[in-house]
Structure formats: structure tokens, C-alpha cells
Amino acid sequence: MDLLLSLPIASYFAGPMLTSWSGSVNLLFFYMTWMTLVLSHSPLKIELVGTLAVRVAFWLVPSLFFLVFDTLVPSLSESIKIYGTSSLPRRDAASLLRQVLLAVFNLALSTAVQGGISVGAASLLRRPLFKTSTTLPLPWQIIKHVWLLYTAREVLTYYIHRFVLHSRGKVGKLHTSYAHARKHAAPYGLMLYTDHPLPLLLHRTLPVYLPAMILQPHLLTYFLFTILTTLEEMLSMSGYSIVPGIIMGGIARRTSTHYASGGRGNYGAWGLLDWVNGTSVGKDVVKDIQDEAEKHQVKERGQKAVSDTGSLMQDSIDGLKKTRKGRKKSADS
């Protein structure tokens, strides 16, 4: 538990966004905490506990909250679900409990598999898989490594999802029977980890962990990448039509369409390879970005028009006041 509470990673990455003085204090605090962690715990323990903490905090807890909301307030939830009532989870306590237990089991299995690979790689390399030194990674290095990891993840996700999970083989049948048991409906957040364990490891664990194994970035960079991908997956699987953002809203819609269509397309995480290979179902990523950009431009124009109208009215009032004052002075003289 002490290790779990000693991962203030947000203070490190949020530091530059704060004022100079407060940012320096946060960076110093983070560095001292990170140095204490590195000197008092093994790299493997930091990696596994940190990864598990990220998954619990950014997927499991929000998903359970959304599940409770969807179940207790269905009339409100259906109004913000992409496919309405059909996208709500079944109000069957036994079925939901089985799903929660399967999700927790898959999360534990994914963490255990990652731990086994890390131990094997460390034995082979005779050093930790990820750089776990007291030296913090440079911002440019973080950006470069996260970009490379995202690119590799998109490629792996697309081709594994399309040619393995939606093939006619045994793995494809397992994925279809577990992940696509509901027809013509958007998913909900808990379903991120309710696939059969084998397809789940291929779909959710491998595309994130394999590129990191090859690149071997700093452990903090891997944590940041895990946070970003977990948040993205949780929001994209939520099934809500109110997911914010030009890019994230499109990802959520394409994911919902993938599930509602029975897996006929939209295999990639970001939709780029679906657009390139012509496997998009519904609006592709380019159309989504264009539509969202137009919406934001319309909002900005509306706000500007309101602001301009307000300024014009204020100027008119000020001018009227000045005219009255001028007339009053003339009358007094």
C-alpha cells in the first residue's frame, strides 16, 4: 500500500503547466519520492504495482461507477447512450456479478503475464526491462517514446483485431462469443476486460506491452503511456454519446459501431488504418475530425458573435450616455 500511495506521477507531468515556483516544488517533491521508491523497492515491484494501480484507478473504478449509474438510472443513461436502451447493461444481478468477476480475473491475469515476461526478460538481459533509475526522463524523450509506442500499438491492434480476433479460427470464435454476445448495441466500460482471457491478452495486453518491451523506455514513460491508453480505452468503451474532444468522441463512436455491427469493421484503436484499408464502418476518422472541427468552429463563431454583439451594445449605451451628458452641459450653460 505504501508503494501504491507513493506514485505521484501526475505532479511530474503537470509540473510544467503550473507556475514556475510551484512547478519547481512539485518536481522536487516528485524526484525525492521517485528516488525513495527506486532505492527501497525492486524495479519489478514498482512496475507491476504501478501498472495495476493505473488500471484500477483509470478503468475499474470509473467502469464500476458507470455500471451503477446505467443500472440505477436507466432512463437518464439511455438518453446519452449511442444506441439508446439497447446499449444499457442487463439488470440481472447474477449476470453482472459474473462479468465483474471475469473482468477482475482478466485484470489479474494480464498483470501476472506481464510480471512473468518482465522476470524472464530481466533474467535474459541481466537488468530490468524498463529503465528504473533515479534520473528522470527528459520531456522530449517522453514525447518521442510515447509517439513510437502509440504508433506500434495502432498497427498491432488493427492487424490482431482484424485477422486473428475476427477470423474463423478458434480464437475468433472465443472473441465473438464473449465480446460480441450482445447484438446491435454499444458496449459499456466493464466490457473492456470481459472478453475470453486468450483474446483479451492478444487484444488489450500485447499491443501495449510488446512495443514497450522492444523500445524499453524509462518506467515513468511506460506509466504515462499506460495511463493514456487506459483512459482512452475506458472512454471509448463507455458507449456514451457525450464523450468530449474532437478525437476522443470519434473513437467512442467508432468503437460503438464496431460492437453494434458485430465486428464488421473499425478494428483499429484510432481508426487510421481502417481509413487506409477501407474497413471503416459508419463515419471514418477523417470525416469524424472534419465534423467535430466544424462543430467547434461554429461554437467559436457563435461565442464571438455574442461577444461582438455585447460590445456593440455597450458601445451604443456609452455613446448614448455621452450624448445626454453633452446636452445637459449645454442646457446648464
PDB file of C-alpha atoms in Angstrom, residues 38-288:
ATOM      1  CA  VAL A  38      13.711   3.233  -6.635  1.00  0.00           C
ATOM      2  CA  LEU A  39      16.070   2.796  -3.673  1.00  0.00           C
ATOM      3  CA  SER A  40      13.576   0.936  -1.461  1.00  0.00           C
ATOM      4  CA  HIS A  41      11.678  -1.322  -3.899  1.00  0.00           C
ATOM      5  CA  SER A  42      12.633  -3.650  -6.733  1.00  0.00           C
ATOM      6  CA  PRO A  43      12.028  -2.467 -10.334  1.00  0.00           C
ATOM      7  CA  LEU A  44       9.624  -5.380 -10.914  1.00  0.00           C
ATOM      8  CA  LYS A  45       7.513  -4.472  -7.872  1.00  0.00           C
ATOM      9  CA  ILE A  46       7.325  -0.815  -8.934  1.00  0.00           C
ATOM     10  CA  GLU A  47       6.350  -1.831 -12.481  1.00  0.00           C
ATOM     11  CA  LEU A  48       3.616  -4.298 -11.522  1.00  0.00           C
ATOM     12  CA  VAL A  49       2.086  -2.370  -8.623  1.00  0.00           C
ATOM     13  CA  GLY A  50       2.207   0.865 -10.645  1.00  0.00           C
ATOM     14  CA  THR A  51       0.585  -0.757 -13.709  1.00  0.00           C
ATOM     15  CA  LEU A  52      -2.109  -2.416 -11.595  1.00  0.00           C
ATOM     16  CA  ALA A  53      -2.798   0.869  -9.784  1.00  0.00           C
ATOM     17  CA  VAL A  54      -3.222   2.651 -13.130  1.00  0.00           C
ATOM     18  CA  ARG A  55      -5.673   0.008 -14.395  1.00  0.00           C
ATOM     19  CA  VAL A  56      -7.719   0.103 -11.194  1.00  0.00           C
ATOM     20  CA  ALA A  57      -7.793   3.906 -10.940  1.00  0.00           C
ATOM     21  CA  PHE A  58      -8.405   4.721 -14.619  1.00  0.00           C
ATOM     22  CA  TRP A  59     -10.531   1.755 -15.714  1.00  0.00           C
ATOM     23  CA  LEU A  60     -12.009  -0.424 -12.954  1.00  0.00           C
ATOM     24  CA  VAL A  61     -13.243   2.310 -10.598  1.00  0.00           C
ATOM     25  CA  PRO A  62     -14.795   4.533 -13.343  1.00  0.00           C
ATOM     26  CA  SER A  63     -16.306   1.481 -15.077  1.00  0.00           C
ATOM     27  CA  LEU A  64     -17.983   0.292 -11.884  1.00  0.00           C
ATOM     28  CA  PHE A  65     -19.302   3.813 -11.301  1.00  0.00           C
ATOM     29  CA  PHE A  66     -20.737   3.935 -14.843  1.00  0.00           C
ATOM     30  CA  LEU A  67     -22.220   0.457 -14.364  1.00  0.00           C
ATOM     31  CA  VAL A  68     -24.017   1.562 -11.203  1.00  0.00           C
ATOM     32  CA  PHE A  69     -25.235   4.717 -12.974  1.00  0.00           C
ATOM     33  CA  ASP A  70     -26.502   2.765 -16.015  1.00  0.00           C
ATOM     34  CA  THR A  71     -28.256   0.238 -13.761  1.00  0.00           C
ATOM     35  CA  LEU A  72     -29.835   2.565 -11.199  1.00  0.00           C
ATOM     36  CA  VAL A  73     -30.791   5.465 -13.511  1.00  0.00           C
ATOM     37  CA  PRO A  74     -31.533   3.789 -16.884  1.00  0.00           C
ATOM     38  CA  SER A  75     -33.966   6.484 -18.033  1.00  0.00           C
ATOM     39  CA  LEU A  76     -31.238   9.116 -17.820  1.00  0.00           C
ATOM     40  CA  SER A  77     -28.454   6.846 -19.035  1.00  0.00           C
ATOM     41  CA  GLU A  78     -30.264   5.753 -22.202  1.00  0.00           C
ATOM     42  CA  SER A  79     -30.577   9.378 -23.311  1.00  0.00           C
ATOM     43  CA  ILE A  80     -26.772   9.693 -23.507  1.00  0.00           C
ATOM     44  CA  LYS A  81     -26.038   6.209 -24.850  1.00  0.00           C
ATOM     45  CA  ILE A  82     -25.111   5.983 -28.534  1.00  0.00           C
ATOM     46  CA  TYR A  83     -27.696   3.293 -29.303  1.00  0.00           C
ATOM     47  CA  GLY A  84     -30.153   4.137 -26.554  1.00  0.00           C
ATOM     48  CA  THR A  85     -31.862   1.460 -24.467  1.00  0.00           C
ATOM     49  CA  SER A  86     -30.219  -1.453 -26.296  1.00  0.00           C
ATOM     50  CA  SER A  87     -26.815  -0.281 -25.038  1.00  0.00           C
ATOM     51  CA  LEU A  88     -27.726  -0.482 -21.344  1.00  0.00           C
ATOM     52  CA  PRO A  89     -26.307  -3.398 -19.329  1.00  0.00           C
ATOM     53  CA  ARG A  90     -28.751  -6.119 -18.372  1.00  0.00           C
ATOM     54  CA  ARG A  91     -30.354  -5.528 -14.982  1.00  0.00           C
ATOM     55  CA  ASP A  92     -29.552  -9.047 -13.843  1.00  0.00           C
ATOM     56  CA  ALA A  93     -27.519  -9.157 -10.632  1.00  0.00           C
ATOM     57  CA  ALA A  94     -26.121 -12.665 -11.242  1.00  0.00           C
ATOM     58  CA  SER A  95     -25.032 -11.828 -14.807  1.00  0.00           C
ATOM     59  CA  LEU A  96     -23.419  -8.541 -13.757  1.00  0.00           C
ATOM     60  CA  LEU A  97     -21.597 -10.238 -10.874  1.00  0.00           C
ATOM     61  CA  ARG A  98     -20.164 -12.838 -13.267  1.00  0.00           C
ATOM     62  CA  GLN A  99     -18.974 -10.046 -15.556  1.00  0.00           C
ATOM     63  CA  VAL A 100     -17.327  -8.159 -12.696  1.00  0.00           C
ATOM     64  CA  LEU A 101     -15.552 -11.327 -11.519  1.00  0.00           C
ATOM     65  CA  LEU A 102     -14.391 -12.121 -15.071  1.00  0.00           C
ATOM     66  CA  ALA A 103     -13.105  -8.568 -15.512  1.00  0.00           C
ATOM     67  CA  VAL A 104     -11.170  -8.687 -12.225  1.00  0.00           C
ATOM     68  CA  PHE A 105      -9.770 -12.133 -13.111  1.00  0.00           C
ATOM     69  CA  ASN A 106      -8.627 -10.896 -16.540  1.00  0.00           C
ATOM     70  CA  LEU A 107      -7.023  -7.834 -14.963  1.00  0.00           C
ATOM     71  CA  ALA A 108      -5.107 -10.051 -12.503  1.00  0.00           C
ATOM     72  CA  LEU A 109      -4.144 -12.446 -15.325  1.00  0.00           C
ATOM     73  CA  SER A 110      -2.880  -9.614 -17.530  1.00  0.00           C
ATOM     74  CA  THR A 111      -0.765  -8.291 -14.652  1.00  0.00           C
ATOM     75  CA  ALA A 112       0.586 -11.780 -13.888  1.00  0.00           C
ATOM     76  CA  VAL A 113       1.511 -12.388 -17.543  1.00  0.00           C
ATOM     77  CA  GLN A 114       3.263  -9.015 -17.663  1.00  0.00           C
ATOM     78  CA  GLY A 115       5.140  -9.935 -14.480  1.00  0.00           C
ATOM     79  CA  GLY A 116       6.219 -13.292 -15.896  1.00  0.00           C
ATOM     80  CA  ILE A 117       7.506 -11.689 -19.097  1.00  0.00           C
ATOM     81  CA  SER A 118       9.332  -8.989 -17.141  1.00  0.00           C
ATOM     82  CA  VAL A 119      11.037 -11.583 -14.923  1.00  0.00           C
ATOM     83  CA  GLY A 120      12.063 -13.622 -17.969  1.00  0.00           C
ATOM     84  CA  ALA A 121      13.340 -10.579 -19.850  1.00  0.00           C
ATOM     85  CA  ALA A 122      15.250  -9.340 -16.802  1.00  0.00           C
ATOM     86  CA  SER A 123      16.909 -12.749 -16.402  1.00  0.00           C
ATOM     87  CA  LEU A 124      17.860 -12.797 -20.070  1.00  0.00           C
ATOM     88  CA  LEU A 125      19.090  -9.195 -20.210  1.00  0.00           C
ATOM     89  CA  ARG A 126      20.529  -9.280 -16.657  1.00  0.00           C
ATOM     90  CA  ARG A 127      18.903  -5.938 -15.960  1.00  0.00           C
ATOM     91  CA  PRO A 128      15.327  -4.598 -15.554  1.00  0.00           C
ATOM     92  CA  LEU A 129      13.262  -4.452 -18.735  1.00  0.00           C
ATOM     93  CA  PHE A 130      12.436  -0.772 -18.177  1.00  0.00           C
ATOM     94  CA  LYS A 131      14.892   1.888 -17.105  1.00  0.00           C
ATOM     95  CA  THR A 132      14.231   2.362 -13.399  1.00  0.00           C
ATOM     96  CA  SER A 133      16.963   4.823 -12.447  1.00  0.00           C
ATOM     97  CA  THR A 134      16.736   7.878 -10.212  1.00  0.00           C
ATOM     98  CA  THR A 135      17.363  10.023 -13.311  1.00  0.00           C
ATOM     99  CA  LEU A 136      14.083  11.356 -14.710  1.00  0.00           C
ATOM    100  CA  PRO A 137      13.442  11.144 -18.477  1.00  0.00           C
ATOM    101  CA  LEU A 138      13.630  14.364 -20.494  1.00  0.00           C
ATOM    102  CA  PRO A 139      10.310  15.794 -21.809  1.00  0.00           C
ATOM    103  CA  TRP A 140      11.368  15.453 -25.471  1.00  0.00           C
ATOM    104  CA  GLN A 141      12.375  11.832 -24.877  1.00  0.00           C
ATOM    105  CA  ILE A 142       8.995  11.143 -23.259  1.00  0.00           C
ATOM    106  CA  ILE A 143       7.116  12.649 -26.226  1.00  0.00           C
ATOM    107  CA  LYS A 144       9.199  10.689 -28.759  1.00  0.00           C
ATOM    108  CA  HIS A 145       8.810   7.365 -26.951  1.00  0.00           C
ATOM    109  CA  VAL A 146       5.058   7.805 -26.347  1.00  0.00           C
ATOM    110  CA  TRP A 147       4.577   8.616 -30.055  1.00  0.00           C
ATOM    111  CA  LEU A 148       6.506   5.474 -31.076  1.00  0.00           C
ATOM    112  CA  LEU A 149       4.553   3.338 -28.606  1.00  0.00           C
ATOM    113  CA  TYR A 150       1.213   4.697 -29.854  1.00  0.00           C
ATOM    114  CA  THR A 151       2.177   4.049 -33.486  1.00  0.00           C
ATOM    115  CA  ALA A 152       3.198   0.463 -32.782  1.00  0.00           C
ATOM    116  CA  ARG A 153       0.057  -0.107 -30.710  1.00  0.00           C
ATOM    117  CA  GLU A 154      -2.198   1.112 -33.513  1.00  0.00           C
ATOM    118  CA  VAL A 155      -0.570  -1.270 -36.019  1.00  0.00           C
ATOM    119  CA  LEU A 156      -0.679  -4.281 -33.691  1.00  0.00           C
ATOM    120  CA  THR A 157      -4.261  -3.597 -32.547  1.00  0.00           C
ATOM    121  CA  TYR A 158      -5.568  -3.287 -36.085  1.00  0.00           C
ATOM    122  CA  TYR A 159      -3.989  -6.420 -37.559  1.00  0.00           C
ATOM    123  CA  ILE A 160      -4.548  -8.641 -34.494  1.00  0.00           C
ATOM    124  CA  HIS A 161      -8.147  -7.468 -34.181  1.00  0.00           C
ATOM    125  CA  ARG A 162      -8.934  -7.873 -37.861  1.00  0.00           C
ATOM    126  CA  PHE A 163      -7.064 -11.055 -38.834  1.00  0.00           C
ATOM    127  CA  VAL A 164      -6.982 -13.001 -35.530  1.00  0.00           C
ATOM    128  CA  LEU A 165      -9.923 -11.949 -33.368  1.00  0.00           C
ATOM    129  CA  HIS A 166     -12.352 -11.732 -36.297  1.00  0.00           C
ATOM    130  CA  SER A 167     -11.094 -14.777 -38.165  1.00  0.00           C
ATOM    131  CA  ARG A 168     -12.886 -18.101 -38.444  1.00  0.00           C
ATOM    132  CA  GLY A 169     -10.399 -19.798 -36.131  1.00  0.00           C
ATOM    133  CA  LYS A 170     -10.828 -20.823 -32.509  1.00  0.00           C
ATOM    134  CA  VAL A 171      -9.596 -17.508 -31.098  1.00  0.00           C
ATOM    135  CA  GLY A 172     -12.035 -15.616 -33.330  1.00  0.00           C
ATOM    136  CA  LYS A 173     -14.944 -17.759 -32.125  1.00  0.00           C
ATOM    137  CA  LEU A 174     -13.972 -17.191 -28.494  1.00  0.00           C
ATOM    138  CA  HIS A 175     -13.808 -13.424 -29.055  1.00  0.00           C
ATOM    139  CA  THR A 176     -17.185 -13.394 -30.805  1.00  0.00           C
ATOM    140  CA  SER A 177     -18.926 -15.457 -28.113  1.00  0.00           C
ATOM    141  CA  TYR A 178     -17.597 -13.315 -25.255  1.00  0.00           C
ATOM    142  CA  ALA A 179     -17.020  -9.765 -26.549  1.00  0.00           C
ATOM    143  CA  HIS A 180     -19.856  -9.729 -29.108  1.00  0.00           C
ATOM    144  CA  ALA A 181     -22.527 -11.623 -27.191  1.00  0.00           C
ATOM    145  CA  ARG A 182     -24.756  -8.521 -27.251  1.00  0.00           C
ATOM    146  CA  LYS A 183     -26.139  -7.640 -30.678  1.00  0.00           C
ATOM    147  CA  HIS A 184     -26.824  -4.185 -32.148  1.00  0.00           C
ATOM    148  CA  ALA A 185     -25.661  -2.349 -29.031  1.00  0.00           C
ATOM    149  CA  ALA A 186     -22.795  -0.151 -27.891  1.00  0.00           C
ATOM    150  CA  PRO A 187     -20.503  -1.564 -25.185  1.00  0.00           C
ATOM    151  CA  TYR A 188     -20.125  -0.311 -21.629  1.00  0.00           C
ATOM    152  CA  GLY A 189     -16.871   0.284 -19.744  1.00  0.00           C
ATOM    153  CA  LEU A 190     -16.721  -3.020 -17.848  1.00  0.00           C
ATOM    154  CA  MET A 191     -16.684  -4.923 -21.152  1.00  0.00           C
ATOM    155  CA  LEU A 192     -13.112  -3.769 -21.763  1.00  0.00           C
ATOM    156  CA  TYR A 193     -11.947  -6.772 -19.694  1.00  0.00           C
ATOM    157  CA  THR A 194     -14.852  -9.222 -20.048  1.00  0.00           C
ATOM    158  CA  ASP A 195     -13.531 -10.956 -23.164  1.00  0.00           C
ATOM    159  CA  HIS A 196     -12.231 -14.535 -23.015  1.00  0.00           C
ATOM    160  CA  PRO A 197      -8.729 -14.443 -21.429  1.00  0.00           C
ATOM    161  CA  LEU A 198      -6.867 -15.516 -24.600  1.00  0.00           C
ATOM    162  CA  PRO A 199      -8.396 -12.933 -26.986  1.00  0.00           C
ATOM    163  CA  LEU A 200      -8.119 -10.322 -24.240  1.00  0.00           C
ATOM    164  CA  LEU A 201      -4.363 -10.839 -23.851  1.00  0.00           C
ATOM    165  CA  LEU A 202      -3.939 -10.565 -27.630  1.00  0.00           C
ATOM    166  CA  HIS A 203      -6.194  -7.516 -27.950  1.00  0.00           C
ATOM    167  CA  ARG A 204      -5.515  -5.430 -24.819  1.00  0.00           C
ATOM    168  CA  THR A 205      -2.200  -6.558 -23.309  1.00  0.00           C
ATOM    169  CA  LEU A 206       0.031  -7.451 -26.264  1.00  0.00           C
ATOM    170  CA  PRO A 207      -0.343  -4.198 -28.296  1.00  0.00           C
ATOM    171  CA  VAL A 208       0.575  -2.120 -25.237  1.00  0.00           C
ATOM    172  CA  TYR A 209       3.289  -4.294 -23.708  1.00  0.00           C
ATOM    173  CA  LEU A 210       5.140  -5.690 -26.755  1.00  0.00           C
ATOM    174  CA  PRO A 211       6.206  -2.268 -28.163  1.00  0.00           C
ATOM    175  CA  ALA A 212       7.325  -1.246 -24.666  1.00  0.00           C
ATOM    176  CA  MET A 213       9.397  -4.449 -24.399  1.00  0.00           C
ATOM    177  CA  ILE A 214      11.155  -3.659 -27.657  1.00  0.00           C
ATOM    178  CA  LEU A 215      11.670   0.068 -27.034  1.00  0.00           C
ATOM    179  CA  GLN A 216      12.470  -0.351 -23.296  1.00  0.00           C
ATOM    180  CA  PRO A 217      11.687   3.255 -22.288  1.00  0.00           C
ATOM    181  CA  HIS A 218      12.014   4.735 -18.826  1.00  0.00           C
ATOM    182  CA  LEU A 219       9.449   3.205 -16.462  1.00  0.00           C
ATOM    183  CA  LEU A 220       7.830   6.626 -15.944  1.00  0.00           C
ATOM    184  CA  THR A 221       7.290   6.915 -19.701  1.00  0.00           C
ATOM    185  CA  TYR A 222       5.682   3.467 -19.707  1.00  0.00           C
ATOM    186  CA  PHE A 223       3.405   4.532 -16.825  1.00  0.00           C
ATOM    187  CA  LEU A 224       2.346   7.649 -18.744  1.00  0.00           C
ATOM    188  CA  PHE A 225       1.633   5.568 -21.871  1.00  0.00           C
ATOM    189  CA  THR A 226      -0.390   3.100 -19.787  1.00  0.00           C
ATOM    190  CA  ILE A 227      -2.416   5.928 -18.216  1.00  0.00           C
ATOM    191  CA  LEU A 228      -3.212   7.458 -21.621  1.00  0.00           C
ATOM    192  CA  THR A 229      -4.186   4.153 -23.268  1.00  0.00           C
ATOM    193  CA  THR A 230      -6.268   3.045 -20.263  1.00  0.00           C
ATOM    194  CA  LEU A 231      -8.191   6.334 -20.217  1.00  0.00           C
ATOM    195  CA  GLU A 232      -8.720   6.133 -23.970  1.00  0.00           C
ATOM    196  CA  GLU A 233      -9.985   2.533 -23.817  1.00  0.00           C
ATOM    197  CA  MET A 234     -12.260   3.235 -20.863  1.00  0.00           C
ATOM    198  CA  LEU A 235     -13.884   6.235 -22.579  1.00  0.00           C
ATOM    199  CA  SER A 236     -14.128   4.534 -25.976  1.00  0.00           C
ATOM    200  CA  MET A 237     -15.874   1.521 -24.397  1.00  0.00           C
ATOM    201  CA  SER A 238     -18.258   3.633 -22.307  1.00  0.00           C
ATOM    202  CA  GLY A 239     -20.858   3.782 -25.083  1.00  0.00           C
ATOM    203  CA  TYR A 240     -21.755   7.372 -24.220  1.00  0.00           C
ATOM    204  CA  SER A 241     -22.500   9.920 -26.919  1.00  0.00           C
ATOM    205  CA  ILE A 242     -21.196  12.788 -24.759  1.00  0.00           C
ATOM    206  CA  VAL A 243     -17.519  11.781 -24.714  1.00  0.00           C
ATOM    207  CA  PRO A 244     -15.715  15.121 -25.178  1.00  0.00           C
ATOM    208  CA  GLY A 245     -12.965  16.032 -27.630  1.00  0.00           C
ATOM    209  CA  ILE A 246     -12.519  16.170 -31.406  1.00  0.00           C
ATOM    210  CA  ILE A 247     -10.576  12.877 -31.498  1.00  0.00           C
ATOM    211  CA  MET A 248     -11.908  11.019 -28.444  1.00  0.00           C
ATOM    212  CA  GLY A 249     -15.567  11.490 -29.385  1.00  0.00           C
ATOM    213  CA  GLY A 250     -14.896   9.897 -32.777  1.00  0.00           C
ATOM    214  CA  ILE A 251     -13.035   6.958 -31.213  1.00  0.00           C
ATOM    215  CA  ALA A 252     -16.007   6.285 -28.907  1.00  0.00           C
ATOM    216  CA  ARG A 253     -18.472   6.380 -31.812  1.00  0.00           C
ATOM    217  CA  ARG A 254     -16.357   4.067 -33.992  1.00  0.00           C
ATOM    218  CA  THR A 255     -15.919   1.595 -31.124  1.00  0.00           C
ATOM    219  CA  SER A 256     -19.681   1.551 -30.517  1.00  0.00           C
ATOM    220  CA  THR A 257     -20.306   0.994 -34.221  1.00  0.00           C
ATOM    221  CA  HIS A 258     -17.814  -1.885 -34.231  1.00  0.00           C
ATOM    222  CA  TYR A 259     -19.741  -3.665 -31.475  1.00  0.00           C
ATOM    223  CA  ALA A 260     -23.186  -2.827 -32.838  1.00  0.00           C
ATOM    224  CA  SER A 261     -22.248  -4.131 -36.311  1.00  0.00           C
ATOM    225  CA  GLY A 262     -20.985  -7.434 -34.927  1.00  0.00           C
ATOM    226  CA  GLY A 263     -17.359  -6.605 -35.732  1.00  0.00           C
ATOM    227  CA  ARG A 264     -17.700  -5.816 -39.444  1.00  0.00           C
ATOM    228  CA  GLY A 265     -15.068  -3.050 -39.260  1.00  0.00           C
ATOM    229  CA  ASN A 266     -13.416  -0.325 -37.151  1.00  0.00           C
ATOM    230  CA  TYR A 267     -10.671  -2.653 -35.931  1.00  0.00           C
ATOM    231  CA  GLY A 268      -8.028  -0.053 -35.069  1.00  0.00           C
ATOM    232  CA  ALA A 269      -7.774   1.955 -31.873  1.00  0.00           C
ATOM    233  CA  TRP A 270      -7.585   5.328 -33.637  1.00  0.00           C
ATOM    234  CA  GLY A 271      -9.232   4.422 -36.950  1.00  0.00           C
ATOM    235  CA  LEU A 272      -6.275   5.476 -39.128  1.00  0.00           C
ATOM    236  CA  LEU A 273      -5.582   2.006 -40.544  1.00  0.00           C
ATOM    237  CA  ASP A 274      -9.317   1.398 -41.001  1.00  0.00           C
ATOM    238  CA  TRP A 275      -9.411   4.527 -43.168  1.00  0.00           C
ATOM    239  CA  VAL A 276      -6.312   3.430 -45.130  1.00  0.00           C
ATOM    240  CA  ASN A 277      -7.560  -0.149 -45.650  1.00  0.00           C
ATOM    241  CA  GLY A 278     -11.209   0.722 -46.250  1.00  0.00           C
ATOM    242  CA  THR A 279     -12.541  -1.167 -43.216  1.00  0.00           C
ATOM    243  CA  SER A 280     -14.319   1.769 -41.603  1.00  0.00           C
ATOM    244  CA  VAL A 281     -17.963   1.254 -40.661  1.00  0.00           C
ATOM    245  CA  GLY A 282     -20.016   4.425 -40.414  1.00  0.00           C
ATOM    246  CA  LYS A 283     -18.064   7.685 -40.414  1.00  0.00           C
ATOM    247  CA  ASP A 284     -14.312   7.195 -40.785  1.00  0.00           C
ATOM    248  CA  VAL A 285     -11.662   9.043 -38.763  1.00  0.00           C
ATOM    249  CA  VAL A 286     -11.204  11.826 -41.350  1.00  0.00           C
ATOM    250  CA  LYS A 287     -14.946  12.549 -41.541  1.00  0.00           C
ATOM    251  CA  ASP A 288     -15.195  12.485 -37.738  1.00  0.00           C
TER     252      ASP A 288
END
